[in-house]
Amino acid sequence: MITLTNKNWLLAINNLKRKDKILKKIIHRYKSEKIISKKNAFYTLAKSITGQQISVKAANAIWTQLEKKIKKINPNNILKIKRNEIKKCGFSKQKVNYILNLANFFIKNKKIEKKWKKMDDKKIIEDLIKIKGIGKWTAEMFLIFYLLRPNIFPIADLGLHKAISINYKTKYPLQKLEIKKFKKKWSPWSTVATWYLWRSLDPISVKY
């Protein structure tokens, strides 16, 4: 499977700069930055669940509280603390259930990460959304931030819609035809284009 190695990241940004003048300016602004995988599947999925339907700033604040409570976030440590202690960090009751469900899933499926690394994007999404609390958006964040897959375009991500609207002077949210146009334009490096557009919105880079 193709992933965003340093070499491929360079290929991607050179390709995108040739195709897209607006993206070229954004890339130049943040040329020393890139996606860095935590190389921890549980961490990425748990943090993605935290970020569901809330701002990057709010998600980071909640996650910081969880990290203060549990210095090393892993399935075993999550299951050791009381449900109410997780909730106190700022999680909704539903998200507490999702995080605990995810921890139990990883305990029961020790070799799942090796399996996912060999699967294509579509199959991984199909696999992940079977886990309660993980929808398509969270699965896409996993493909972007853990597996570093190069051509992920999270069409339901409102941050991406907002970034495109601001940078390309389009209506918000985007219409289906516009979404398809951008996806086609940035392929096969949609992940990189998406990340730079997110970066154009926030003072700190998105990390999962």
PDB file of C-alpha atoms in Angstrom:
ATOM      1  CA  MET A   1       0.000   0.000   0.000  1.00  0.00           C
ATOM      2  CA  ILE A   2       1.210   3.518  -0.854  1.00  0.00           C
ATOM      3  CA  THR A   3       1.722   5.739   2.201  1.00  0.00           C
ATOM      4  CA  LEU A   4       2.929   9.288   2.764  1.00  0.00           C
ATOM      5  CA  THR A   5       6.629   8.659   3.247  1.00  0.00           C
ATOM      6  CA  ASN A   6       8.892  11.729   3.153  1.00  0.00           C
ATOM      7  CA  LYS A   7       9.541  11.048  -0.530  1.00  0.00           C
ATOM      8  CA  ASN A   8       5.840  10.757  -1.343  1.00  0.00           C
ATOM      9  CA  TRP A   9       5.004  13.896   0.648  1.00  0.00           C
ATOM     10  CA  LEU A  10       7.474  15.803  -1.514  1.00  0.00           C
ATOM     11  CA  LEU A  11       5.977  14.272  -4.672  1.00  0.00           C
ATOM     12  CA  ALA A  12       2.521  15.255  -3.444  1.00  0.00           C
ATOM     13  CA  ILE A  13       3.290  18.888  -2.698  1.00  0.00           C
ATOM     14  CA  ASN A  14       5.112  19.359  -6.019  1.00  0.00           C
ATOM     15  CA  ASN A  15       2.165  17.820  -7.863  1.00  0.00           C
ATOM     16  CA  LEU A  16      -0.404  19.922  -5.993  1.00  0.00           C
ATOM     17  CA  LYS A  17       1.552  23.159  -6.477  1.00  0.00           C
ATOM     18  CA  ARG A  18       1.555  22.587 -10.243  1.00  0.00           C
ATOM     19  CA  LYS A  19      -2.199  21.913 -10.300  1.00  0.00           C
ATOM     20  CA  ASP A  20      -3.444  24.545  -7.884  1.00  0.00           C
ATOM     21  CA  LYS A  21      -2.172  28.134  -7.423  1.00  0.00           C
ATOM     22  CA  ILE A  22      -4.183  28.717  -4.236  1.00  0.00           C
ATOM     23  CA  LEU A  23      -2.927  25.535  -2.630  1.00  0.00           C
ATOM     24  CA  LYS A  24       0.600  26.457  -3.719  1.00  0.00           C
ATOM     25  CA  LYS A  25       0.441  29.597  -1.525  1.00  0.00           C
ATOM     26  CA  ILE A  26      -0.851  27.630   1.464  1.00  0.00           C
ATOM     27  CA  ILE A  27       1.829  24.957   1.045  1.00  0.00           C
ATOM     28  CA  HIS A  28       4.516  27.645   0.888  1.00  0.00           C
ATOM     29  CA  ARG A  29       3.188  29.173   4.133  1.00  0.00           C
ATOM     30  CA  TYR A  30       3.541  25.869   5.984  1.00  0.00           C
ATOM     31  CA  LYS A  31       6.320  24.267   3.949  1.00  0.00           C
ATOM     32  CA  SER A  32       8.244  23.024   6.994  1.00  0.00           C
ATOM     33  CA  GLU A  33       5.242  21.090   8.361  1.00  0.00           C
ATOM     34  CA  LYS A  34       3.604  17.772   7.491  1.00  0.00           C
ATOM     35  CA  ILE A  35       1.407  15.006   8.905  1.00  0.00           C
ATOM     36  CA  ILE A  36       3.231  12.889  11.462  1.00  0.00           C
ATOM     37  CA  SER A  37       1.711   9.578  12.505  1.00  0.00           C
ATOM     38  CA  LYS A  38       1.704   8.705  16.208  1.00  0.00           C
ATOM     39  CA  LYS A  39       2.045   5.072  15.033  1.00  0.00           C
ATOM     40  CA  ASN A  40      -0.542   4.094  17.604  1.00  0.00           C
ATOM     41  CA  ALA A  41      -3.873   2.893  16.205  1.00  0.00           C
ATOM     42  CA  PHE A  42      -5.792   3.069  19.483  1.00  0.00           C
ATOM     43  CA  TYR A  43      -4.523   6.593  20.230  1.00  0.00           C
ATOM     44  CA  THR A  44      -5.553   7.879  16.786  1.00  0.00           C
ATOM     45  CA  LEU A  45      -9.022   6.338  16.918  1.00  0.00           C
ATOM     46  CA  ALA A  46      -9.667   7.438  20.515  1.00  0.00           C
ATOM     47  CA  LYS A  47      -8.586  10.998  19.747  1.00  0.00           C
ATOM     48  CA  SER A  48     -10.683  10.994  16.553  1.00  0.00           C
ATOM     49  CA  ILE A  49     -13.726   9.949  18.598  1.00  0.00           C
ATOM     50  CA  THR A  50     -12.941  12.844  20.955  1.00  0.00           C
ATOM     51  CA  GLY A  51     -12.942  15.224  17.974  1.00  0.00           C
ATOM     52  CA  GLN A  52     -16.284  14.121  16.539  1.00  0.00           C
ATOM     53  CA  GLN A  53     -18.575  17.100  15.833  1.00  0.00           C
ATOM     54  CA  ILE A  54     -16.606  19.596  17.946  1.00  0.00           C
ATOM     55  CA  SER A  55     -13.893  22.134  17.162  1.00  0.00           C
ATOM     56  CA  VAL A  56     -10.186  21.263  17.086  1.00  0.00           C
ATOM     57  CA  LYS A  57      -9.635  23.595  20.055  1.00  0.00           C
ATOM     58  CA  ALA A  58     -12.361  21.939  22.161  1.00  0.00           C
ATOM     59  CA  ALA A  59     -11.161  18.433  21.256  1.00  0.00           C
ATOM     60  CA  ASN A  60      -7.568  19.301  22.198  1.00  0.00           C
ATOM     61  CA  ALA A  61      -8.702  20.703  25.574  1.00  0.00           C
ATOM     62  CA  ILE A  62     -10.654  17.515  26.403  1.00  0.00           C
ATOM     63  CA  TRP A  63      -7.800  15.279  25.262  1.00  0.00           C
ATOM     64  CA  THR A  64      -5.292  17.246  27.352  1.00  0.00           C
ATOM     65  CA  GLN A  65      -7.423  16.620  30.439  1.00  0.00           C
ATOM     66  CA  LEU A  66      -7.514  12.896  29.659  1.00  0.00           C
ATOM     67  CA  GLU A  67      -3.731  12.820  29.250  1.00  0.00           C
ATOM     68  CA  LYS A  68      -3.312  14.486  32.640  1.00  0.00           C
ATOM     69  CA  LYS A  69      -5.460  11.760  34.192  1.00  0.00           C
ATOM     70  CA  ILE A  70      -3.880   8.877  32.249  1.00  0.00           C
ATOM     71  CA  LYS A  71      -0.269   9.595  31.373  1.00  0.00           C
ATOM     72  CA  LYS A  72      -0.107   6.828  28.794  1.00  0.00           C
ATOM     73  CA  ILE A  73      -3.318   6.433  26.838  1.00  0.00           C
ATOM     74  CA  ASN A  74      -3.823   2.804  25.868  1.00  0.00           C
ATOM     75  CA  PRO A  75      -6.702   0.291  26.134  1.00  0.00           C
ATOM     76  CA  ASN A  76      -5.575  -1.173  29.471  1.00  0.00           C
ATOM     77  CA  ASN A  77      -5.196   2.207  31.174  1.00  0.00           C
ATOM     78  CA  ILE A  78      -8.540   3.447  29.829  1.00  0.00           C
ATOM     79  CA  LEU A  79     -10.308   0.395  31.245  1.00  0.00           C
ATOM     80  CA  LYS A  80      -8.623   0.819  34.639  1.00  0.00           C
ATOM     81  CA  ILE A  81     -10.282   4.148  35.445  1.00  0.00           C
ATOM     82  CA  LYS A  82     -13.903   4.799  36.314  1.00  0.00           C
ATOM     83  CA  ARG A  83     -16.362   5.895  33.655  1.00  0.00           C
ATOM     84  CA  ASN A  84     -17.133   9.072  35.609  1.00  0.00           C
ATOM     85  CA  GLU A  85     -13.441  10.045  35.682  1.00  0.00           C
ATOM     86  CA  ILE A  86     -13.341   9.982  31.868  1.00  0.00           C
ATOM     87  CA  LYS A  87     -16.559  12.028  31.727  1.00  0.00           C
ATOM     88  CA  LYS A  88     -15.022  14.692  33.990  1.00  0.00           C
ATOM     89  CA  CYS A  89     -12.433  15.399  31.291  1.00  0.00           C
ATOM     90  CA  GLY A  90     -15.220  16.832  29.139  1.00  0.00           C
ATOM     91  CA  PHE A  91     -16.506  13.764  27.302  1.00  0.00           C
ATOM     92  CA  SER A  92     -20.221  13.297  26.713  1.00  0.00           C
ATOM     93  CA  LYS A  93     -21.805  10.159  28.153  1.00  0.00           C
ATOM     94  CA  GLN A  94     -22.019   8.744  24.620  1.00  0.00           C
ATOM     95  CA  LYS A  95     -18.339   9.386  23.871  1.00  0.00           C
ATOM     96  CA  VAL A  96     -17.316   7.753  27.154  1.00  0.00           C
ATOM     97  CA  ASN A  97     -19.171   4.645  25.965  1.00  0.00           C
ATOM     98  CA  TYR A  98     -17.433   4.830  22.585  1.00  0.00           C
ATOM     99  CA  ILE A  99     -13.946   5.155  24.123  1.00  0.00           C
ATOM    100  CA  LEU A 100     -14.551   2.220  26.472  1.00  0.00           C
ATOM    101  CA  ASN A 101     -15.997   0.162  23.634  1.00  0.00           C
ATOM    102  CA  LEU A 102     -12.909   0.904  21.538  1.00  0.00           C
ATOM    103  CA  ALA A 103     -10.598  -0.112  24.400  1.00  0.00           C
ATOM    104  CA  ASN A 104     -12.413  -3.431  24.769  1.00  0.00           C
ATOM    105  CA  PHE A 105     -12.191  -3.997  21.005  1.00  0.00           C
ATOM    106  CA  PHE A 106      -8.390  -3.570  21.033  1.00  0.00           C
ATOM    107  CA  ILE A 107      -8.009  -5.874  24.033  1.00  0.00           C
ATOM    108  CA  LYS A 108      -9.921  -8.589  22.147  1.00  0.00           C
ATOM    109  CA  ASN A 109      -8.201  -7.981  18.766  1.00  0.00           C
ATOM    110  CA  LYS A 110      -4.470  -7.836  19.525  1.00  0.00           C
ATOM    111  CA  LYS A 111      -3.279  -8.237  15.914  1.00  0.00           C
ATOM    112  CA  ILE A 112      -5.797  -5.952  14.230  1.00  0.00           C
ATOM    113  CA  GLU A 113      -3.233  -3.246  13.346  1.00  0.00           C
ATOM    114  CA  LYS A 114      -1.216  -5.643  11.152  1.00  0.00           C
ATOM    115  CA  LYS A 115      -4.413  -6.646   9.358  1.00  0.00           C
ATOM    116  CA  TRP A 116      -5.415  -3.033   8.647  1.00  0.00           C
ATOM    117  CA  LYS A 117      -1.983  -2.147   7.242  1.00  0.00           C
ATOM    118  CA  LYS A 118      -2.473  -4.723   4.475  1.00  0.00           C
ATOM    119  CA  MET A 119      -6.022  -3.688   3.536  1.00  0.00           C
ATOM    120  CA  ASP A 120      -7.165  -1.079   1.017  1.00  0.00           C
ATOM    121  CA  ASP A 121      -8.888   2.129   2.146  1.00  0.00           C
ATOM    122  CA  LYS A 122     -12.448   1.029   1.397  1.00  0.00           C
ATOM    123  CA  LYS A 123     -12.093  -2.284   3.252  1.00  0.00           C
ATOM    124  CA  ILE A 124     -10.594  -0.557   6.306  1.00  0.00           C
ATOM    125  CA  ILE A 125     -13.522   1.879   6.458  1.00  0.00           C
ATOM    126  CA  GLU A 126     -15.945  -1.057   6.202  1.00  0.00           C
ATOM    127  CA  ASP A 127     -14.072  -2.807   9.022  1.00  0.00           C
ATOM    128  CA  LEU A 128     -13.884   0.215  11.306  1.00  0.00           C
ATOM    129  CA  ILE A 129     -17.509   1.331  11.074  1.00  0.00           C
ATOM    130  CA  LYS A 130     -18.534  -2.019  12.559  1.00  0.00           C
ATOM    131  CA  ILE A 131     -17.059  -0.737  15.847  1.00  0.00           C
ATOM    132  CA  LYS A 132     -19.691   1.202  17.800  1.00  0.00           C
ATOM    133  CA  GLY A 133     -18.740   4.880  17.934  1.00  0.00           C
ATOM    134  CA  ILE A 134     -16.797   4.903  14.663  1.00  0.00           C
ATOM    135  CA  GLY A 135     -18.421   6.319  11.565  1.00  0.00           C
ATOM    136  CA  LYS A 136     -16.968   7.119   8.167  1.00  0.00           C
ATOM    137  CA  TRP A 137     -15.388  10.430   9.261  1.00  0.00           C
ATOM    138  CA  THR A 138     -13.515   8.798  12.167  1.00  0.00           C
ATOM    139  CA  ALA A 139     -12.376   5.982   9.868  1.00  0.00           C
ATOM    140  CA  GLU A 140     -11.071   8.578   7.402  1.00  0.00           C
ATOM    141  CA  MET A 141      -9.123  10.328  10.180  1.00  0.00           C
ATOM    142  CA  PHE A 142      -7.551   6.958  10.954  1.00  0.00           C
ATOM    143  CA  LEU A 143      -6.554   6.478   7.305  1.00  0.00           C
ATOM    144  CA  ILE A 144      -5.073   9.978   7.207  1.00  0.00           C
ATOM    145  CA  PHE A 145      -3.298  10.209  10.557  1.00  0.00           C
ATOM    146  CA  TYR A 146      -2.363   6.627  11.415  1.00  0.00           C
ATOM    147  CA  LEU A 147      -1.923   4.835   8.095  1.00  0.00           C
ATOM    148  CA  LEU A 148      -0.871   7.966   6.156  1.00  0.00           C
ATOM    149  CA  ARG A 149      -2.890   6.937   3.116  1.00  0.00           C
ATOM    150  CA  PRO A 150      -2.376   9.548   0.372  1.00  0.00           C
ATOM    151  CA  ASN A 151      -5.767   9.979  -1.289  1.00  0.00           C
ATOM    152  CA  ILE A 152      -8.359  10.455   1.465  1.00  0.00           C
ATOM    153  CA  PHE A 153     -10.910  13.208   0.921  1.00  0.00           C
ATOM    154  CA  PRO A 154     -13.250  13.485   3.951  1.00  0.00           C
ATOM    155  CA  ILE A 155     -16.242  15.021   2.170  1.00  0.00           C
ATOM    156  CA  ALA A 156     -18.345  15.371   5.331  1.00  0.00           C
ATOM    157  CA  ASP A 157     -15.658  17.287   7.262  1.00  0.00           C
ATOM    158  CA  LEU A 158     -17.026  20.768   7.964  1.00  0.00           C
ATOM    159  CA  GLY A 159     -13.533  22.144   8.620  1.00  0.00           C
ATOM    160  CA  LEU A 160     -12.536  21.152   5.096  1.00  0.00           C
ATOM    161  CA  HIS A 161     -15.698  22.751   3.673  1.00  0.00           C
ATOM    162  CA  LYS A 162     -14.943  25.936   5.605  1.00  0.00           C
ATOM    163  CA  ALA A 163     -11.309  26.025   4.464  1.00  0.00           C
ATOM    164  CA  ILE A 164     -12.290  25.534   0.817  1.00  0.00           C
ATOM    165  CA  SER A 165     -15.016  28.185   1.128  1.00  0.00           C
ATOM    166  CA  ILE A 166     -12.581  30.749   2.556  1.00  0.00           C
ATOM    167  CA  ASN A 167      -9.624  30.017   0.271  1.00  0.00           C
ATOM    168  CA  TYR A 168     -11.534  29.447  -2.973  1.00  0.00           C
ATOM    169  CA  LYS A 169     -14.377  31.964  -2.338  1.00  0.00           C
ATOM    170  CA  THR A 170     -17.133  29.345  -2.664  1.00  0.00           C
ATOM    171  CA  LYS A 171     -20.444  28.976  -0.823  1.00  0.00           C
ATOM    172  CA  TYR A 172     -20.452  27.105   2.482  1.00  0.00           C
ATOM    173  CA  PRO A 173     -21.084  24.201   2.736  1.00  0.00           C
ATOM    174  CA  LEU A 174     -19.985  22.955  -0.685  1.00  0.00           C
ATOM    175  CA  GLN A 175     -22.372  21.372  -3.157  1.00  0.00           C
ATOM    176  CA  LYS A 176     -21.782  17.790  -4.328  1.00  0.00           C
ATOM    177  CA  LEU A 177     -20.543  18.852  -7.773  1.00  0.00           C
ATOM    178  CA  GLU A 178     -17.967  21.215  -6.249  1.00  0.00           C
ATOM    179  CA  ILE A 179     -16.764  18.519  -3.866  1.00  0.00           C
ATOM    180  CA  LYS A 180     -16.267  16.130  -6.782  1.00  0.00           C
ATOM    181  CA  LYS A 181     -14.370  18.818  -8.694  1.00  0.00           C
ATOM    182  CA  PHE A 182     -11.870  19.358  -5.866  1.00  0.00           C
ATOM    183  CA  LYS A 183     -11.489  15.642  -5.224  1.00  0.00           C
ATOM    184  CA  LYS A 184     -10.674  15.043  -8.898  1.00  0.00           C
ATOM    185  CA  LYS A 185      -8.291  18.010  -9.002  1.00  0.00           C
ATOM    186  CA  TRP A 186      -6.243  16.892  -5.996  1.00  0.00           C
ATOM    187  CA  SER A 187      -6.199  13.148  -6.669  1.00  0.00           C
ATOM    188  CA  PRO A 188      -4.051  11.083  -6.023  1.00  0.00           C
ATOM    189  CA  TRP A 189      -2.901  13.346  -3.154  1.00  0.00           C
ATOM    190  CA  SER A 190      -6.204  14.455  -1.574  1.00  0.00           C
ATOM    191  CA  THR A 191      -4.919  13.722   1.938  1.00  0.00           C
ATOM    192  CA  VAL A 192      -2.121  16.262   1.572  1.00  0.00           C
ATOM    193  CA  ALA A 193      -4.417  18.911   0.065  1.00  0.00           C
ATOM    194  CA  THR A 194      -6.915  18.350   2.883  1.00  0.00           C
ATOM    195  CA  TRP A 195      -4.249  18.646   5.571  1.00  0.00           C
ATOM    196  CA  TYR A 196      -2.916  21.946   4.199  1.00  0.00           C
ATOM    197  CA  LEU A 197      -6.432  23.369   3.991  1.00  0.00           C
ATOM    198  CA  TRP A 198      -7.068  22.404   7.604  1.00  0.00           C
ATOM    199  CA  ARG A 199      -3.735  23.997   8.486  1.00  0.00           C
ATOM    200  CA  SER A 200      -4.835  27.265   6.848  1.00  0.00           C
ATOM    201  CA  LEU A 201      -7.706  27.495   9.371  1.00  0.00           C
ATOM    202  CA  ASP A 202      -6.063  26.683  12.685  1.00  0.00           C
ATOM    203  CA  PRO A 203      -3.109  28.221  14.550  1.00  0.00           C
ATOM    204  CA  ILE A 204      -2.075  24.684  15.502  1.00  0.00           C
ATOM    205  CA  SER A 205      -1.981  21.700  13.157  1.00  0.00           C
ATOM    206  CA  VAL A 206      -4.626  18.984  13.403  1.00  0.00           C
ATOM    207  CA  LYS A 207      -3.229  15.850  15.028  1.00  0.00           C
ATOM    208  CA  TYR A 208      -4.908  12.515  15.684  1.00  0.00           C
TER     209      TYR A 208
END
